Each structure stands twice: as C-alpha cells, then as structure tokens.
C-alpha cells in the first residue's frame, strides 16, 4: 500500500520524487458549545461514491460549468467523468506520461501536461478531440490557467523553467531560473502573479506575469508539492510532503506566516470557491484533510482510496473529486455547506 512502481506512483526524476494523495470516510467533529449558545458541531463532509477508472490517475480538473471532470491517467489518456452520473463517458488519447490537467475558464479547452514527451495536449472539450500538442519544457508537470483564460502556465520539472502558453495562438514563451525542480504552479485571480513550487530547494518563486520575471522567493517546508491561491489572492497555500504540513503564505508580505499539520505525505491542495476551506490529499495515509482557512485548523479527516494524489472542487463548492493513484479510482466527496466558518451553533 502507498507505493506504486508504475507511471502514476513515485516517479523519480533526477533528485526529485513525484507524489500523490486523497481521502474517504467522514469523521464528525463534535465540540462543546459556549455558555448560553447550546451545543456546537462542525460541518461534516461525506465520501458518497468511488468511481473505478481501470487506470492509475494523477491530476484532475473540473470544467467551468461543473458538468465534467477531467482526469490524467497512466494509459496516456485523459478520462472524462459526467458529474451528473459520475460515469466515465470518454477516454481521450494524449501524450506520453500525462500528469496534470487545467481547464480554460471561458472556452471549451482543457490542457494536459505530458511529462515524458515534453508537451501539453490541448483538448477541445466540445468534441473531446486533441486539437494540438504544444511543445513546452522538459518534464512538464503542474499546469494552471489564468482566470481570463488568455494564458496557461506550465511547470517544467526537468529543466527548471516555466512555459507560458498564449491560448489564442498556442505559442509559448519560457521563464528560466524558477528554482530547482519546479513541480507545480498556480496563478493569482487577477493574473498578475504566478506561484511556482520549487520542490528540490524548498522554495516558492513568485513570477511577475507582466515582465515574466521572478519578483520574490519564499521559503516553505521540506519537499513542497503543490500550491493553491485563495480567491481573494491574500493567501497562497503549499503542501510540504516530508513535513506533513501546509505552509500558509501572506501574498502581500511574500512570507510564510503559519503552518498547518495535516496527514502523512500531503501532495495536492484545492481551495473552495468561497475561500473558506482547503482540501489536502495525504498520499501516505490514504486520507484528505479539510482545513478551515479562517482558523488554519483541520476540521476533519476523510478516509479515501489508496494513494490519493489529485483533488479538484466543483465551481459551486458542493463536491470534491480526489484521484486515488494506487487503486485506480476517484473518490467523490460531498461538501457540507450547511454553515460558514469552522463551527455551526444550534440552540440559544
């Protein structure tokens, strides 16, 4: 358990190891109410379904309208899940070694990084056809689109660069010197900054997207894996695999201001559309940690499949999809949105 020798598991690349994560049964957190307020109970999420894929999954993304989920799998394919039925409805052939997926927020496009052949497959999601393979740097891994969809950023693990794809022309520019082993990238909602995880030297590089230069360097924990930016862009969150923790970055100060202990071997991270929660896949203990961003505390831990790696949340904030690399499945988590914040109080 928790180790996989095929494409989807730990992929040794130079000195960097690639990773994976997720979670399944909900644990309710019960808290005593304060005097005069009655009993208090935290929201409880639930794993409602496990989708068998027949292949080892890695990255995952949800379409802008929430109707489709795209999963990169080790058969050099991207699988398409219908969120109404949670059935796999299509398998799309992509490049060699697909690792991650991003969707265009406005147009019918999805972008899949192909690690082995150094390319990004551009999928027309209306027809589920690959319309172009864009050459990027060596070992492309993480991928993210800007909110307006005009650019797609790709972290190239093997040549320490970031490729920027102009989505109108599918042409690329390259940003060098973004740290040792860039494995993931996220773009601020206003599109002015991109955050690149440098896994081998425990750093996050901040890119000024106007000049395409590194504007800041932030120290984080040991073996950082993935990054997510809050909807209001005041925080960025980074998983640190060896520390079993998440770094909280103040994006104004460009500094780590807190760390949150999660499960073993955290890899992927996603933030809800309202910014109130984080979902972190813990690859080494087959779980997902749910974090309250107001308090930087873990609300609950959900058991999922074997080797959870990727996580994506639907635009309405009601569902999270977690890829379980070692057992070839996706766990579907129903997010309890019954109240805001970490506690819901009842009674008077």
PDB file of C-alpha atoms in Angstrom, residues 13-119:
ATOM      1  CA  UNK A  13      13.246  12.415 -11.777  1.00  0.00           C
ATOM      2  CA  UNK A  14      16.823  13.408 -11.076  1.00  0.00           C
ATOM      3  CA  UNK A  15      16.769  14.250  -7.384  1.00  0.00           C
ATOM      4  CA  UNK A  16      13.062  14.960  -7.220  1.00  0.00           C
ATOM      5  CA  UNK A  17      10.339  12.463  -6.398  1.00  0.00           C
ATOM      6  CA  UNK A  18       6.822  12.972  -7.727  1.00  0.00           C
ATOM      7  CA  UNK A  19       3.902  12.383  -5.449  1.00  0.00           C
ATOM      8  CA  UNK A  20       0.222  11.650  -4.961  1.00  0.00           C
ATOM      9  CA  UNK A  21      -2.795  11.867  -2.430  1.00  0.00           C
ATOM     10  CA  UNK A  22      -6.646  11.914  -1.219  1.00  0.00           C
ATOM     11  CA  UNK A  23      -9.403  10.741   1.480  1.00  0.00           C
ATOM     12  CA  UNK A  24     -12.824   8.685   2.073  1.00  0.00           C
ATOM     13  CA  UNK A  25     -14.933   8.316   5.272  1.00  0.00           C
ATOM     14  CA  UNK A  26     -16.140  11.436   7.061  1.00  0.00           C
ATOM     15  CA  UNK A  27     -15.374  11.960  10.750  1.00  0.00           C
ATOM     16  CA  UNK A  28     -17.672  14.366  12.539  1.00  0.00           C
ATOM     17  CA  UNK A  29     -16.009  16.843  14.900  1.00  0.00           C
ATOM     18  CA  UNK A  30     -18.086  17.472  17.990  1.00  0.00           C
ATOM     19  CA  UNK A  31     -17.322  20.494  20.125  1.00  0.00           C
ATOM     20  CA  UNK A  32     -18.917  21.666  23.345  1.00  0.00           C
ATOM     21  CA  UNK A  33     -20.941  24.830  22.927  1.00  0.00           C
ATOM     22  CA  UNK A  34     -20.080  28.009  24.736  1.00  0.00           C
ATOM     23  CA  UNK A  35     -22.175  29.118  27.681  1.00  0.00           C
ATOM     24  CA  UNK A  36     -25.579  30.372  26.535  1.00  0.00           C
ATOM     25  CA  UNK A  37     -25.170  29.126  22.950  1.00  0.00           C
ATOM     26  CA  UNK A  38     -26.001  25.420  23.264  1.00  0.00           C
ATOM     27  CA  UNK A  39     -24.147  22.578  21.559  1.00  0.00           C
ATOM     28  CA  UNK A  40     -21.792  23.181  18.644  1.00  0.00           C
ATOM     29  CA  UNK A  41     -20.920  20.900  15.773  1.00  0.00           C
ATOM     30  CA  UNK A  42     -18.551  21.339  12.834  1.00  0.00           C
ATOM     31  CA  UNK A  43     -19.597  20.624   9.270  1.00  0.00           C
ATOM     32  CA  UNK A  44     -19.087  17.015   8.219  1.00  0.00           C
ATOM     33  CA  UNK A  45     -18.264  16.069   4.648  1.00  0.00           C
ATOM     34  CA  UNK A  46     -19.009  12.615   3.264  1.00  0.00           C
ATOM     35  CA  UNK A  47     -17.446  10.356   0.670  1.00  0.00           C
ATOM     36  CA  UNK A  48     -20.512   9.366  -1.328  1.00  0.00           C
ATOM     37  CA  UNK A  49     -19.058   7.347  -4.179  1.00  0.00           C
ATOM     38  CA  UNK A  50     -15.918   5.729  -5.539  1.00  0.00           C
ATOM     39  CA  UNK A  51     -15.508   5.709  -9.321  1.00  0.00           C
ATOM     40  CA  UNK A  52     -13.394   2.896 -10.761  1.00  0.00           C
ATOM     41  CA  UNK A  53     -11.214   4.046 -13.664  1.00  0.00           C
ATOM     42  CA  UNK A  54      -9.323   0.933 -14.696  1.00  0.00           C
ATOM     43  CA  UNK A  55      -6.143   3.031 -14.855  1.00  0.00           C
ATOM     44  CA  UNK A  56      -3.915   4.890 -12.407  1.00  0.00           C
ATOM     45  CA  UNK A  57      -4.961   8.561 -12.131  1.00  0.00           C
ATOM     46  CA  UNK A  58      -2.890  11.629 -11.313  1.00  0.00           C
ATOM     47  CA  UNK A  59      -4.084  15.197 -11.891  1.00  0.00           C
ATOM     48  CA  UNK A  60      -7.733  16.226 -12.043  1.00  0.00           C
ATOM     49  CA  UNK A  61      -9.725  19.309 -13.040  1.00  0.00           C
ATOM     50  CA  UNK A  62     -13.398  20.288 -13.236  1.00  0.00           C
ATOM     51  CA  UNK A  63     -14.951  22.133 -16.157  1.00  0.00           C
ATOM     52  CA  UNK A  64     -16.082  25.724 -15.658  1.00  0.00           C
ATOM     53  CA  UNK A  65     -19.752  24.693 -15.749  1.00  0.00           C
ATOM     54  CA  UNK A  66     -19.175  21.815 -13.323  1.00  0.00           C
ATOM     55  CA  UNK A  67     -20.583  19.150 -15.634  1.00  0.00           C
ATOM     56  CA  UNK A  68     -17.357  17.331 -16.451  1.00  0.00           C
ATOM     57  CA  UNK A  69     -14.269  16.126 -14.590  1.00  0.00           C
ATOM     58  CA  UNK A  70     -11.029  15.516 -16.497  1.00  0.00           C
ATOM     59  CA  UNK A  71      -8.507  13.016 -15.117  1.00  0.00           C
ATOM     60  CA  UNK A  72      -4.977  12.327 -16.390  1.00  0.00           C
ATOM     61  CA  UNK A  73      -4.294   8.575 -16.277  1.00  0.00           C
ATOM     62  CA  UNK A  74      -1.308   6.321 -16.947  1.00  0.00           C
ATOM     63  CA  UNK A  75      -2.682   4.862 -20.195  1.00  0.00           C
ATOM     64  CA  UNK A  76      -1.628   8.118 -21.899  1.00  0.00           C
ATOM     65  CA  UNK A  77      -5.206   9.247 -21.728  1.00  0.00           C
ATOM     66  CA  UNK A  78      -7.500  11.815 -20.185  1.00  0.00           C
ATOM     67  CA  UNK A  79     -10.736  10.339 -18.883  1.00  0.00           C
ATOM     68  CA  UNK A  80     -13.939  12.382 -18.815  1.00  0.00           C
ATOM     69  CA  UNK A  81     -16.431  11.921 -15.963  1.00  0.00           C
ATOM     70  CA  UNK A  82     -20.031  13.145 -16.184  1.00  0.00           C
ATOM     71  CA  UNK A  83     -20.711  14.761 -12.799  1.00  0.00           C
ATOM     72  CA  UNK A  84     -24.467  14.127 -13.088  1.00  0.00           C
ATOM     73  CA  UNK A  85     -23.962  10.368 -13.108  1.00  0.00           C
ATOM     74  CA  UNK A  86     -20.312  10.013 -12.048  1.00  0.00           C
ATOM     75  CA  UNK A  87     -19.777   7.713 -15.017  1.00  0.00           C
ATOM     76  CA  UNK A  88     -16.679   7.736 -17.226  1.00  0.00           C
ATOM     77  CA  UNK A  89     -18.066   8.806 -20.597  1.00  0.00           C
ATOM     78  CA  UNK A  90     -14.933   9.300 -22.703  1.00  0.00           C
ATOM     79  CA  UNK A  91     -11.255   8.384 -22.963  1.00  0.00           C
ATOM     80  CA  UNK A  92      -9.085  10.860 -24.896  1.00  0.00           C
ATOM     81  CA  UNK A  93      -5.624   9.852 -26.119  1.00  0.00           C
ATOM     82  CA  UNK A  94      -2.985  12.431 -25.124  1.00  0.00           C
ATOM     83  CA  UNK A  95       0.825  12.442 -24.985  1.00  0.00           C
ATOM     84  CA  UNK A  96       3.284  10.233 -23.140  1.00  0.00           C
ATOM     85  CA  UNK A  97       3.147  10.402 -19.330  1.00  0.00           C
ATOM     86  CA  UNK A  98       0.171  12.703 -18.606  1.00  0.00           C
ATOM     87  CA  UNK A  99       0.485  14.275 -15.169  1.00  0.00           C
ATOM     88  CA  UNK A 100      -1.875  17.188 -14.652  1.00  0.00           C
ATOM     89  CA  UNK A 101      -4.913  18.932 -16.129  1.00  0.00           C
ATOM     90  CA  UNK A 102      -6.183  22.508 -16.293  1.00  0.00           C
ATOM     91  CA  UNK A 103      -9.354  23.809 -17.917  1.00  0.00           C
ATOM     92  CA  UNK A 104      -9.943  27.074 -19.737  1.00  0.00           C
ATOM     93  CA  UNK A 105     -12.401  29.051 -17.567  1.00  0.00           C
ATOM     94  CA  UNK A 106     -14.208  30.598 -20.542  1.00  0.00           C
ATOM     95  CA  UNK A 107     -13.622  28.449 -23.629  1.00  0.00           C
ATOM     96  CA  UNK A 108     -14.074  24.749 -24.400  1.00  0.00           C
ATOM     97  CA  UNK A 109     -10.462  23.756 -23.831  1.00  0.00           C
ATOM     98  CA  UNK A 110      -8.561  21.521 -21.441  1.00  0.00           C
ATOM     99  CA  UNK A 111      -4.767  21.306 -21.135  1.00  0.00           C
ATOM    100  CA  UNK A 112      -2.921  18.102 -20.165  1.00  0.00           C
ATOM    101  CA  UNK A 113       0.806  18.050 -19.343  1.00  0.00           C
ATOM    102  CA  UNK A 114       2.710  15.098 -20.834  1.00  0.00           C
ATOM    103  CA  UNK A 115       5.820  14.549 -18.724  1.00  0.00           C
ATOM    104  CA  UNK A 116       7.747  12.132 -20.915  1.00  0.00           C
ATOM    105  CA  UNK A 117       7.398  13.850 -24.285  1.00  0.00           C
ATOM    106  CA  UNK A 118       7.613  17.458 -23.063  1.00  0.00           C
ATOM    107  CA  UNK A 119       4.292  18.623 -24.404  1.00  0.00           C
TER     108      UNK A 119
END
